[in-house]
Coordinates of C-alpha atoms in Angstrom, one line a residue:
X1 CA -46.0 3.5 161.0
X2 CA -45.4 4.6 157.6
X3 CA -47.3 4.0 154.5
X4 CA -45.5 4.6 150.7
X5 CA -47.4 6.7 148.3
X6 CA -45.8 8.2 145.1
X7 CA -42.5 7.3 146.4
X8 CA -42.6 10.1 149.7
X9 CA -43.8 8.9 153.1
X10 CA -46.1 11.0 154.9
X11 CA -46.3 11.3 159.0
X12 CA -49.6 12.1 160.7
X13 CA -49.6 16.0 162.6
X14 CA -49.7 15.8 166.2
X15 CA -53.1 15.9 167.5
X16 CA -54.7 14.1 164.8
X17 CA -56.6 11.0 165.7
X18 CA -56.5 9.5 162.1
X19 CA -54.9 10.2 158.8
X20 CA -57.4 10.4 155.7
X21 CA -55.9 9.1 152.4
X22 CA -56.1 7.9 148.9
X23 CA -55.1 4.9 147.8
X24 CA -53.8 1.8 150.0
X25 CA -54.3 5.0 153.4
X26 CA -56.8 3.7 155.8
X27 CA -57.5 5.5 158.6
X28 CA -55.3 3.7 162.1
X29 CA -56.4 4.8 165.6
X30 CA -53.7 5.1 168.1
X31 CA -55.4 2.9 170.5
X32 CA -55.3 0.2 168.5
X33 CA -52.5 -2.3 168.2
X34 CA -50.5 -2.9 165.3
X35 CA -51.6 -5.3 162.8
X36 CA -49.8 -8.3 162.0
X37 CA -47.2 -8.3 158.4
X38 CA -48.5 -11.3 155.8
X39 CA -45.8 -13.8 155.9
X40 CA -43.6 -13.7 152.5
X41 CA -42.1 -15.9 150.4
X42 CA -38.7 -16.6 149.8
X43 CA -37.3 -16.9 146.1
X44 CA -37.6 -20.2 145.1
X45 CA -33.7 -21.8 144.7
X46 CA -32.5 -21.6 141.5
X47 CA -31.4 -24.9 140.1
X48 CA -28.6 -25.6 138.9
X49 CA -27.6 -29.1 137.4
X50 CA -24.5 -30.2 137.6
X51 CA -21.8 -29.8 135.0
X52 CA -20.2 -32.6 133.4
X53 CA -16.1 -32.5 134.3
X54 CA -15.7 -33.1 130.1
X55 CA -18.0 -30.2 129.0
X56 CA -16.3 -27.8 131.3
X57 CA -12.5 -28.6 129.8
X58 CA -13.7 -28.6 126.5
X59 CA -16.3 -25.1 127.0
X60 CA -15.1 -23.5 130.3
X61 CA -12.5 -20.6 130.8
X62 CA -8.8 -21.4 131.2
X63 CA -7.7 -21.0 134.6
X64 CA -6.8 -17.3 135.9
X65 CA -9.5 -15.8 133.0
X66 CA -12.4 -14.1 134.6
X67 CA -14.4 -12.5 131.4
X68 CA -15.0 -13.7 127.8
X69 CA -12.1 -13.1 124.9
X70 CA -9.3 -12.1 127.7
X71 CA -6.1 -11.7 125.9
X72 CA -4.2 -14.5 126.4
X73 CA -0.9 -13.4 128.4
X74 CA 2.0 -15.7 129.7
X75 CA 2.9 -19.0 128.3
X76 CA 2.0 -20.5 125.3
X77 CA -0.5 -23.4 126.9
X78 CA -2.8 -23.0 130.0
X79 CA -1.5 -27.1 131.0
X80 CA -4.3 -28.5 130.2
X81 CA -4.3 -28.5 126.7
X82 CA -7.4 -26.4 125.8
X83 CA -6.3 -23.4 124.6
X84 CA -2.8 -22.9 123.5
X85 CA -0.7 -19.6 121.4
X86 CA 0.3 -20.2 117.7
X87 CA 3.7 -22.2 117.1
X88 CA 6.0 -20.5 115.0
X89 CA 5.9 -20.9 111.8
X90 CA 8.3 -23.7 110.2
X91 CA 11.7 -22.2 109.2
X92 CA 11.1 -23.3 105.7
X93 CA 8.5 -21.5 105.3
X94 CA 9.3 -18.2 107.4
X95 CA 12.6 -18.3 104.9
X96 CA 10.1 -18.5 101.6
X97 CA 7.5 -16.0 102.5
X98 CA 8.9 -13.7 104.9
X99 CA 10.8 -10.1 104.2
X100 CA 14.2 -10.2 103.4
X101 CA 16.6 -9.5 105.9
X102 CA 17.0 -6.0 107.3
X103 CA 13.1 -5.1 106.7
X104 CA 12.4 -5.3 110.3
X105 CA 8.7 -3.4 109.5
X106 CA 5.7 -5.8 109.5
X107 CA 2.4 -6.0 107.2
X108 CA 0.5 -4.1 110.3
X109 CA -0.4 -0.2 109.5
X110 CA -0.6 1.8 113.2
X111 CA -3.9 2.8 113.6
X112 CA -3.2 6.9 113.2
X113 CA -1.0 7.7 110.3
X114 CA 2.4 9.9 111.0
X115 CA 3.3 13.1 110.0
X116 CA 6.7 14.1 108.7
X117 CA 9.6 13.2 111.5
X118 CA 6.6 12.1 113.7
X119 CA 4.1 15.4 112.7
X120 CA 0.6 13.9 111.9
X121 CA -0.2 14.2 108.1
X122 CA 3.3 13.3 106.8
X123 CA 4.1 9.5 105.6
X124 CA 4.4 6.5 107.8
X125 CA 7.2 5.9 109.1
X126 CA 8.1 2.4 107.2
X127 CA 7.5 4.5 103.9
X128 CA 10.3 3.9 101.5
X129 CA 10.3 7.3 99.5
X130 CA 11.2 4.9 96.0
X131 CA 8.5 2.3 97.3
X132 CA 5.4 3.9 98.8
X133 CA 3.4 2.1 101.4
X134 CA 0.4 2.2 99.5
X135 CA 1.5 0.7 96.7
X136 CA 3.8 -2.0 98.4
X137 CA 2.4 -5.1 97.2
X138 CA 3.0 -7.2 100.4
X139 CA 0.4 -4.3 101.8
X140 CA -1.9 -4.9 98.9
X141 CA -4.3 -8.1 98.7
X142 CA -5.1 -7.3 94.9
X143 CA -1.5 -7.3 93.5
X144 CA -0.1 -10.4 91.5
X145 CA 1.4 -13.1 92.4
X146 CA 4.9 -12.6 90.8
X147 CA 8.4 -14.6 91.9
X148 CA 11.0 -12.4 93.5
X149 CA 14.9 -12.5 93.6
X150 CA 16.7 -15.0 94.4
X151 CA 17.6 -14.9 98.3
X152 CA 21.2 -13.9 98.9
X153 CA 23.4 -16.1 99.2
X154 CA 21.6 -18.7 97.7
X155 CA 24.0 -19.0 94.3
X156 CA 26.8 -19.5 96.6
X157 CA 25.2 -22.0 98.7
X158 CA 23.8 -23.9 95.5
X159 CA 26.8 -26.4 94.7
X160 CA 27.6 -26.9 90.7
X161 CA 27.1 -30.6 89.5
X162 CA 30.1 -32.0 88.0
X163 CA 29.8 -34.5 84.8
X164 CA 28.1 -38.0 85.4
X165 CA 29.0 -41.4 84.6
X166 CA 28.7 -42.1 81.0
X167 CA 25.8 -45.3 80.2
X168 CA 26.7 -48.0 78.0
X169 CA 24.1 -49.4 75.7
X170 CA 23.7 -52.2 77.4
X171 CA 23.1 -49.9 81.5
X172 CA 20.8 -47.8 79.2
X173 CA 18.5 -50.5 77.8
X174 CA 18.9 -53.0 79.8
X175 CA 19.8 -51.9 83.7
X176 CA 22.5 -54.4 83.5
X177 CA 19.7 -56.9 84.4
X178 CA 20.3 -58.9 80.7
X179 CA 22.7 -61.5 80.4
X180 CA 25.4 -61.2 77.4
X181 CA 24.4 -64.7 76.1
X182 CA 20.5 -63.7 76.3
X183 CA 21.7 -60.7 74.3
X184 CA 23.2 -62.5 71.9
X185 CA 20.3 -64.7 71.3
X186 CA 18.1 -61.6 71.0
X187 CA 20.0 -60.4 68.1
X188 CA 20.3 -63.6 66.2
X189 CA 16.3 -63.9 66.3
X190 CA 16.2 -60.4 65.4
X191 CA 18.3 -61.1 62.0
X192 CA 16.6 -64.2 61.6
X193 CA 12.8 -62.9 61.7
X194 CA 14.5 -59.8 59.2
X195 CA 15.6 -62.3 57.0
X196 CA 12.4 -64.3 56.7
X197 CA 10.1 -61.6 56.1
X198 CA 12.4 -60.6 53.5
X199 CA 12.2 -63.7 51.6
X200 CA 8.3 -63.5 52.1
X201 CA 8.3 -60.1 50.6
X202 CA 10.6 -61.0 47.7
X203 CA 8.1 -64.0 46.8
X204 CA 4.8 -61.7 47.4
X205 CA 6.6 -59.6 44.8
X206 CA 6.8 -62.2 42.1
X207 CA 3.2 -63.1 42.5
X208 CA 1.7 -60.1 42.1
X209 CA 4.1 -59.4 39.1
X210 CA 2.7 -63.0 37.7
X211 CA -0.9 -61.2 37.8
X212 CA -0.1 -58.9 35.4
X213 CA 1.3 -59.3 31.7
X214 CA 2.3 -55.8 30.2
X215 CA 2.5 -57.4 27.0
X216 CA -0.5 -59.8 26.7
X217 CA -3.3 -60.1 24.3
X218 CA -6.2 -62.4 23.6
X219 CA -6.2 -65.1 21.5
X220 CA -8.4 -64.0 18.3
X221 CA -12.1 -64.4 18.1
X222 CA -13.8 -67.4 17.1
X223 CA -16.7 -67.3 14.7
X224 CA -20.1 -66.1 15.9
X225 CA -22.7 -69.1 17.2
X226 CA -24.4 -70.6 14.2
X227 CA -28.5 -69.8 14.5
X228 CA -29.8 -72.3 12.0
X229 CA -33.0 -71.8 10.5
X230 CA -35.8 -73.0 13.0
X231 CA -33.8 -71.9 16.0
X232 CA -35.1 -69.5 18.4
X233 CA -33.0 -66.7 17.5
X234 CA -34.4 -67.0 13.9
X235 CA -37.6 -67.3 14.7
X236 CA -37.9 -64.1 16.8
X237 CA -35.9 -62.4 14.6
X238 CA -38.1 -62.8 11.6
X239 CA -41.5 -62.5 13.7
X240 CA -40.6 -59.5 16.2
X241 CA -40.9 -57.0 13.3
X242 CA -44.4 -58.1 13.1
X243 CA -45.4 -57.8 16.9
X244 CA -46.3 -54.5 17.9
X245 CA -46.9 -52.9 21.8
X246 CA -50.2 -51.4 21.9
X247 CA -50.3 -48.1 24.7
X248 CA -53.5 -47.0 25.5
X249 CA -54.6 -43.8 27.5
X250 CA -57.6 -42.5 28.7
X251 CA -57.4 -38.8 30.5
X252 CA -54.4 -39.7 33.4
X253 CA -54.8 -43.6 33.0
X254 CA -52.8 -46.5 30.8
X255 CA -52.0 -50.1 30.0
X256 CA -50.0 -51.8 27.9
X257 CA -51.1 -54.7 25.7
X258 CA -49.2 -56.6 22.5
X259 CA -50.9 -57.1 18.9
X260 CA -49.9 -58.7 16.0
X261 CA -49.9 -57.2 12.2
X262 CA -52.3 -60.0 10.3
X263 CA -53.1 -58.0 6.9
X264 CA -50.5 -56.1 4.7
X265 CA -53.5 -52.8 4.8
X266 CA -52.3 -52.1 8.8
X267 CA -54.9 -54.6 10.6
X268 CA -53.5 -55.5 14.0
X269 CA -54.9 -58.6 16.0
X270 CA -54.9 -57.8 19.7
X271 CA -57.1 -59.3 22.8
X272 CA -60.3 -57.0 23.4
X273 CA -59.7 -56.6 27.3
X274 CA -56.7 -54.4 25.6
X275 CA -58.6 -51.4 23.7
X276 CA -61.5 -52.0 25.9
X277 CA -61.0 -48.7 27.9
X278 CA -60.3 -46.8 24.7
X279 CA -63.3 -47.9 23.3
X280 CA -65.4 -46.8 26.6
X281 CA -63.5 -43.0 26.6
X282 CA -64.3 -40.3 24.8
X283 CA -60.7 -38.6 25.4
X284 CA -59.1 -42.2 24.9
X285 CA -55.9 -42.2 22.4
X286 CA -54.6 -46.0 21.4
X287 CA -50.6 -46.1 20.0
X288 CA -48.6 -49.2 18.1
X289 CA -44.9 -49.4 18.8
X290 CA -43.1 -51.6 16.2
X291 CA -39.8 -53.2 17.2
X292 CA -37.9 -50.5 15.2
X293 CA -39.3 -47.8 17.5
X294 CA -41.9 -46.3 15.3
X295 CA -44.8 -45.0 17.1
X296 CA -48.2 -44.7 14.9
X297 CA -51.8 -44.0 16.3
X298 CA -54.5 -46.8 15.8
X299 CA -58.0 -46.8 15.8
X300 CA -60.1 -49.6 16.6
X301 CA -61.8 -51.6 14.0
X302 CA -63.7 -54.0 16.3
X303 CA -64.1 -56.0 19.2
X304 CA -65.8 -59.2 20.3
X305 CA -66.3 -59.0 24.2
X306 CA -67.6 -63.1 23.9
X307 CA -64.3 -64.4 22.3
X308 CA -62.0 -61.2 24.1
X309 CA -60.6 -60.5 20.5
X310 CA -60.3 -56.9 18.7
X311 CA -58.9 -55.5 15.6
X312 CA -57.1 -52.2 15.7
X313 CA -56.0 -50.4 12.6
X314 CA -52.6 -48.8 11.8
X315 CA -51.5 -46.3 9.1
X316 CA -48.5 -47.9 8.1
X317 CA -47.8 -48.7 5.0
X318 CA -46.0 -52.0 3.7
X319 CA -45.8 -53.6 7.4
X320 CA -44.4 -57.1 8.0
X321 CA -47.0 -59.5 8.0
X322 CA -46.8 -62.0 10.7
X323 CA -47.1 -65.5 9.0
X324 CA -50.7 -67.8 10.1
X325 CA -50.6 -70.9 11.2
X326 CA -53.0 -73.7 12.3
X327 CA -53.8 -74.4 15.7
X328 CA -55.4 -77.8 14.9
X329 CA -52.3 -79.2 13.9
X330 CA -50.7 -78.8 17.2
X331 CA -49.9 -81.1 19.9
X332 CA -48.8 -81.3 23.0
X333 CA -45.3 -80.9 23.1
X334 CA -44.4 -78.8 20.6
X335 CA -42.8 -76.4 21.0
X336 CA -43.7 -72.3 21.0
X337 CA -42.8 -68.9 21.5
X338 CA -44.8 -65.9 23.4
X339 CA -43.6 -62.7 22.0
X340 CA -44.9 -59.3 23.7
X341 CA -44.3 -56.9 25.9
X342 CA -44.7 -58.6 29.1
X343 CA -44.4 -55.0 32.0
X344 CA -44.2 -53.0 29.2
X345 CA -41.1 -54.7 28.0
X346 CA -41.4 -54.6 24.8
X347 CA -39.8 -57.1 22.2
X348 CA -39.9 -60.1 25.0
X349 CA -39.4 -63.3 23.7
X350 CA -39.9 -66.8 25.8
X351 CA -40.0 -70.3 24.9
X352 CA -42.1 -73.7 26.3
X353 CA -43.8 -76.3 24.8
X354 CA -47.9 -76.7 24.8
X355 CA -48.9 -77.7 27.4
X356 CA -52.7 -79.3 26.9
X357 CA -55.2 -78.3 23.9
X358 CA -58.5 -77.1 24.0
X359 CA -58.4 -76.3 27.5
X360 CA -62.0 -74.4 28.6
X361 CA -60.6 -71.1 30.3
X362 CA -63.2 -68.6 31.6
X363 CA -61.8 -65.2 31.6
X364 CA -62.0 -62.5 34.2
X365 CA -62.7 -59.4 32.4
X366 CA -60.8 -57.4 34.4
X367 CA -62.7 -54.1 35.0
X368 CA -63.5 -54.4 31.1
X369 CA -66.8 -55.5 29.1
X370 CA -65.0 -58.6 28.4
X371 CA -67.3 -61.5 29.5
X372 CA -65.3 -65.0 27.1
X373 CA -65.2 -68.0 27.5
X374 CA -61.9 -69.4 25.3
X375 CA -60.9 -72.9 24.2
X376 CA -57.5 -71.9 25.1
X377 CA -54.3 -73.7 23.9
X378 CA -52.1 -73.8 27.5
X379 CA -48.4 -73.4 27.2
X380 CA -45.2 -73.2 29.9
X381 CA -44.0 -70.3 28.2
X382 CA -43.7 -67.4 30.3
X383 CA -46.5 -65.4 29.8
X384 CA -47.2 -61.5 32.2
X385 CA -49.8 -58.8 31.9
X386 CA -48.7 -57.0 28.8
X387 CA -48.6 -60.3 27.1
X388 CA -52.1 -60.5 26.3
X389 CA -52.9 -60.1 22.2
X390 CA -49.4 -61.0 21.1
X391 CA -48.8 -64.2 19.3
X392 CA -47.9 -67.6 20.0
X393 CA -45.8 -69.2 17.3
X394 CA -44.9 -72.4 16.5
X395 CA -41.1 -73.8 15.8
X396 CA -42.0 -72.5 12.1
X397 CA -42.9 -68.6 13.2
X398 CA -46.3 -69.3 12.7
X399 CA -48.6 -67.7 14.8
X400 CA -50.9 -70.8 16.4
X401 CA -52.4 -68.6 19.4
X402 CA -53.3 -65.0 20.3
X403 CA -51.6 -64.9 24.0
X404 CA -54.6 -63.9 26.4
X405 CA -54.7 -65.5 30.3
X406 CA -52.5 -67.0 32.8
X407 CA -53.4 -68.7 36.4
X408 CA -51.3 -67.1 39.1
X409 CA -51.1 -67.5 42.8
X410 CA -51.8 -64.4 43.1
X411 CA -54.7 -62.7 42.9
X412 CA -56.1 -62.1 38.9
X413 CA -52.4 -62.1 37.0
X414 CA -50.8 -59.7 39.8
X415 CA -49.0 -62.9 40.7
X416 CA -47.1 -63.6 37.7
X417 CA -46.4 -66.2 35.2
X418 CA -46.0 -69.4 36.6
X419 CA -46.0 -71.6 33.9
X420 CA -49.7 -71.6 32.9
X421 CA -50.7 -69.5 30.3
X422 CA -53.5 -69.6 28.0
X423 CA -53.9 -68.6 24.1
X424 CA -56.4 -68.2 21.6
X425 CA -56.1 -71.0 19.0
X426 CA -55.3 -68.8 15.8
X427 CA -58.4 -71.2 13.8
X428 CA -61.3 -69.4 16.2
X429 CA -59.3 -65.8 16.4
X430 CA -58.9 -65.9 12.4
X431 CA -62.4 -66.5 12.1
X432 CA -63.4 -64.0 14.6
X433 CA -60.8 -61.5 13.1
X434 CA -62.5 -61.8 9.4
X435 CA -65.8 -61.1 10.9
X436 CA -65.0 -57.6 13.0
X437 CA -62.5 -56.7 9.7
X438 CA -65.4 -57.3 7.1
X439 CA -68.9 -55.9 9.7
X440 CA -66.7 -54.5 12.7
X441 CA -68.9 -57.4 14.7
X442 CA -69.4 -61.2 15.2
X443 CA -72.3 -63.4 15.7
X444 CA -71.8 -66.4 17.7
X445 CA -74.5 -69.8 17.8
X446 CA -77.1 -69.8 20.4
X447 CA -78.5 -73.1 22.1
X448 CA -80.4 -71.0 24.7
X449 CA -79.6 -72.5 28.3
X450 CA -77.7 -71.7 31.6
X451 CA -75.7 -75.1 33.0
X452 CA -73.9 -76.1 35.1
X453 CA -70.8 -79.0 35.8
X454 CA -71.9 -82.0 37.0
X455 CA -70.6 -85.4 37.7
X456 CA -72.2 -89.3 39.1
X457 CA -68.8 -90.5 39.6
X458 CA -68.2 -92.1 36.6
X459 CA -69.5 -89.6 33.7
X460 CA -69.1 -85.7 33.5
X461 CA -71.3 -83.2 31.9
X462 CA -73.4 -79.8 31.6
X463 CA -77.0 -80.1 34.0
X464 CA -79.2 -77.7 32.2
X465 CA -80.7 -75.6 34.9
X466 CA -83.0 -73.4 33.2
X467 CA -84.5 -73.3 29.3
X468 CA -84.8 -69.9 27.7
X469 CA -88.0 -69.6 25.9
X470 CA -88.5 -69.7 22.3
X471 CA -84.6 -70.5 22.2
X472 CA -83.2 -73.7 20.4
X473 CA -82.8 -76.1 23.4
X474 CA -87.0 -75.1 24.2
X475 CA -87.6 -76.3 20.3
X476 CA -85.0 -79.4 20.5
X477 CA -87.2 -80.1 23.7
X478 CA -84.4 -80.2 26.2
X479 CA -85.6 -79.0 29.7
X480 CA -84.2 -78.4 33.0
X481 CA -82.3 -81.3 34.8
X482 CA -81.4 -82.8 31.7
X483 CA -77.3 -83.3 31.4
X484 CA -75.6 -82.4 28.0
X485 CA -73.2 -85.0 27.1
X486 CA -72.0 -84.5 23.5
X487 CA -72.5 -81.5 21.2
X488 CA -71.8 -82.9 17.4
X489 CA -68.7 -84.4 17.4
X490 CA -67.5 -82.9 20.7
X491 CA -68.0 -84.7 24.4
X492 CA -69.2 -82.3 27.3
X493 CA -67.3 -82.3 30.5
X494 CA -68.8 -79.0 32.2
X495 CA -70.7 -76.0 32.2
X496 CA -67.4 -74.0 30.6
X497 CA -67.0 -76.5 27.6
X498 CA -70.8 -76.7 26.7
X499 CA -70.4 -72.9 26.1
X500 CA -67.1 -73.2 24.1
X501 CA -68.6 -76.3 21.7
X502 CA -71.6 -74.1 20.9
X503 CA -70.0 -70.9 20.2
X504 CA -67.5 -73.2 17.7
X505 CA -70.8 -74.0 15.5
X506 CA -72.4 -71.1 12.9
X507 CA -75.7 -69.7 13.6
X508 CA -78.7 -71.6 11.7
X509 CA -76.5 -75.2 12.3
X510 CA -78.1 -78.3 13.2
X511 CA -76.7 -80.4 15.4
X512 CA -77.5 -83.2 17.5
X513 CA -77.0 -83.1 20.9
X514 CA -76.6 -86.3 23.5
X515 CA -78.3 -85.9 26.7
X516 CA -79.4 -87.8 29.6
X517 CA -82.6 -88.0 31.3
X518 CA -84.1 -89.0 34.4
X519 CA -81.2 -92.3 33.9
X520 CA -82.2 -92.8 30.2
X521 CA -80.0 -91.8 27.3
X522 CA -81.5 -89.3 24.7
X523 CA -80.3 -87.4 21.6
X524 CA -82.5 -84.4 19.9
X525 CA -81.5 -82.0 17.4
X526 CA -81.4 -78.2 17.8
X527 CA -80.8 -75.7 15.4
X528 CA -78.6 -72.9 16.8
X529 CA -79.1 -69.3 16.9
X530 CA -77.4 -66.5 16.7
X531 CA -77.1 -63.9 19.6

């Protein structure tokens, strides 16, 4: 018995009764019987699945090949279709891209290059000594694609074409698919559709000559249009010299107002709500326009925030005077002119009839000290911001009104005329412009109460609704809740018109006033005062 140990086996010396060892050696007496070998096990089977017949023709090996990539040797198929050598290439194309005949050397170097008649070192054997192998560009993959010579033979084989058929007109348009008749017709509608737009040309022709006269002139002018005294024309033309745009500036700020000359010594009648910023800025500089251009610096004579009327003076000398009318002559209906400079616009004239007289307007100051109350004359004619303190003239060229207010559906004016404009009837503004021109101010009539409009249905009037003390109404012994009815001559409608009836009368008048109390029907007297 043998037991393996660094690959040598080592037997036991005669005489020994045991064998001492590293290792797997144990010691085995000779009297002792062999032990029995461990069974082993067997490998277990490999398995193998079976292969599908269709996998195997498509991935197996062609018959009679043993190893992978065997050259390929005998026919040019294996018979069962799997594998099969190249077909040769189509004679077309082995006659286009292969060598010309005679050149029997292919595109394949050897692998070792040849010397001289076969030495190594010298040049390869299919070297043409004009046409090196290195630089034959059938050898070379860079090279250009260029077009060779003809192949021989080829001009001989190529067979000359003779001279065609000549084509008629009608082959060459027509394929011989067009009847003669049909041709025929074509050529008759062809003259006829000629002939027609020639005629529409020809008559085109003579209309647009028709438009034209080389020789033509107009017939000669007729007189001008007759502008009889009265007429509009004349009336503007004899007040506009008179009407004068007022600028005013104060530091980067302006406006633009109208006036009109009233006195021969320069005095100009404007609204005050015009030269009220002037009059508030220290660096504040007022300028009158005339209609001729002429610019002249005013300076303001006086103003009358209670009526909204100012007097500016201009250093001009021998102005033209406007003319001064009467407002209490007017009615409604006649006919006026506003003359101004409406946007700045200066030299505007429009024309309307008057509307109403002695219309209570209360005035909205407009971001000036202008706090009036005016018994305005309303008129249709078109009246704008710019308007204000030109006049209103009558079909004489009277001035009758100093232009001051409109109503717009807008807010303040920014709306625009619509046909409602208000003026200053020229009786109170003359007054009021005497006064500023003689003392630089006014005083107006006090009665000394605060009203307002009030109606039962039936009668209108002015409920007093408080009494100042010591004033005239206290000593006339009106008191609150008593309504106004009549001042002097005049009946009281509202709060508005009691103001405009008072400030009519002088200070120190008497004058009896109607008023109603607790239902009964009372008149005092009360001597006005002055504010």
């Amino acid at each position: 018995m043998t037991d393996e140990h660094d690959g040598a086996a080592d037997t036991p010396a005669p005489g020994d009764s045991a064998v001492e060892g590293s290792g797997r050696h144990h010691r085995v007496e000779p009297s002792d019987p062999a032990p029995a070998e461990p069974p082993r096990l067997a490998p277990r089977p490999l398995q193998r699945p079976p292969v599908d017949p269709g996998e195997t023709s498509v991935f197996g090996r062609p018959t009679g090949v043993d190893g992978g990539f065997a050259p390929q040797h005998g026919a040019a198929s294996n018979g069962n279709g799997r594998i099969a050598a190249t077909a040769p290439p189509p004679a077309a194309l082995a006659a286009a891209f292969s060598r010309s005949p005679g050149e029997g050397t292919d595109l394949q170097r050897p692998p070792t290059p040849a010397g001289p008649a076969g030495e190594p070192g010298g040049p390869a054997f299919w070297d043409d000594p004009d046409r090196p192998a290195d630089a034959d560009p059938w050898r070379n993959p860079a090279s250009p694609a260029h077009l060779g010579e003809p192949a021989p033979g080829d001009d001989e084989a190529r067979p000359v074409p003779g001279p065609g058929a000549r084509l008629s007109v009608r082959e060459l348009l027509f394929g011989r698919r067009v009847h003669p008749r049909a041709l025929i017709l074509l050529a008759v509608l062809a003259l006829a559709i000629g002939a027609v737009g020639g005629i529409v040309g020809r008559l085109t022709a003579d209309g647009a000559e028709g438009l034209t006269e080389p020789g033509a002139t107009l017939t000669s002018t007729s007189e001008s249009k007759e502008r009889p005294p009265g007429s509009v024309a004349d009336i503007a033309a004899r007040v506009l010299p008179a009407v004068v745009s007022i600028e005013i500036k104060v530091g980067d700020q302006g406006g633009t107002g109208s006036g009109v000359v009233i006195d021969a010594a320069g005095y100009v009648l404007t609204n005050n709500h015009v030269v009220s910023p002037a009059a508030q800025g220290n660096d504040a500089t007022i300028e009158a326009v005339f209609s001729n251009g002429q610019r002249v610096p005013a300076q303001i004579v006086g103003r009358d925030p209670k009526t909204d009327l100012a007097v500016v003076k201009v250093g001009v000398a021998n102005p033209t005077v406007a003319q001064i009318g009467s407002s209490s002559s007017l009615a409604v209906g006649d006919g006026v002119l506003a003359i101004g400079s409406p946007l700045g616009l200066a030299g505007t004239v429009t024309d309307g009839i008057v509307s109403a007289l002695n219309r209570p307007v209360r005035l909205d100051g407009g971001g000036s000290d202008t706090k009036a109350v005016i018994d305005a004359i309303q008129t249709d004619a078109a009246i704008n911001p710019g308007n204000s303190g030109g006049p209103l003239v009558d079909s004489t060229g009277a001035v009758v009104g100093i232009n001051t207010a409109i109503r717009s559906l807008g807010q303040g004016s920014e709306g625009g005329s619509i046909g409602l404009g208000f003026a200053i009837p020229i009786d109170d503004a003359r007054r009021i412009a005497e006064a500023l021109i003689r003392d630089g101010s006014v005083k107006h009539a006090e009665l000394g109460v605060n009203a307002k409009s009030v109606t039962d249905g039936t009668t209108d009037g002015a409920q007093v609704q408080n009494v100042v003390a010591g004033g005239s109404a206290a000593a006339a012994g009106i008191v609150e809740g008593d309504v106004i009815l009549k001042v002097g001559e005049r009946s009281i409608a509202g709060a508005d018109e009691l103001v405009v009836a008072v400030r009519e009368l002088a200070p120190g008048q008497s004058v009896p006033i109607e008023i109603v109390r607790d239902g009964r029907p009372l008149t005092v007297t009360a001597v006005l005062a002055s504010d």
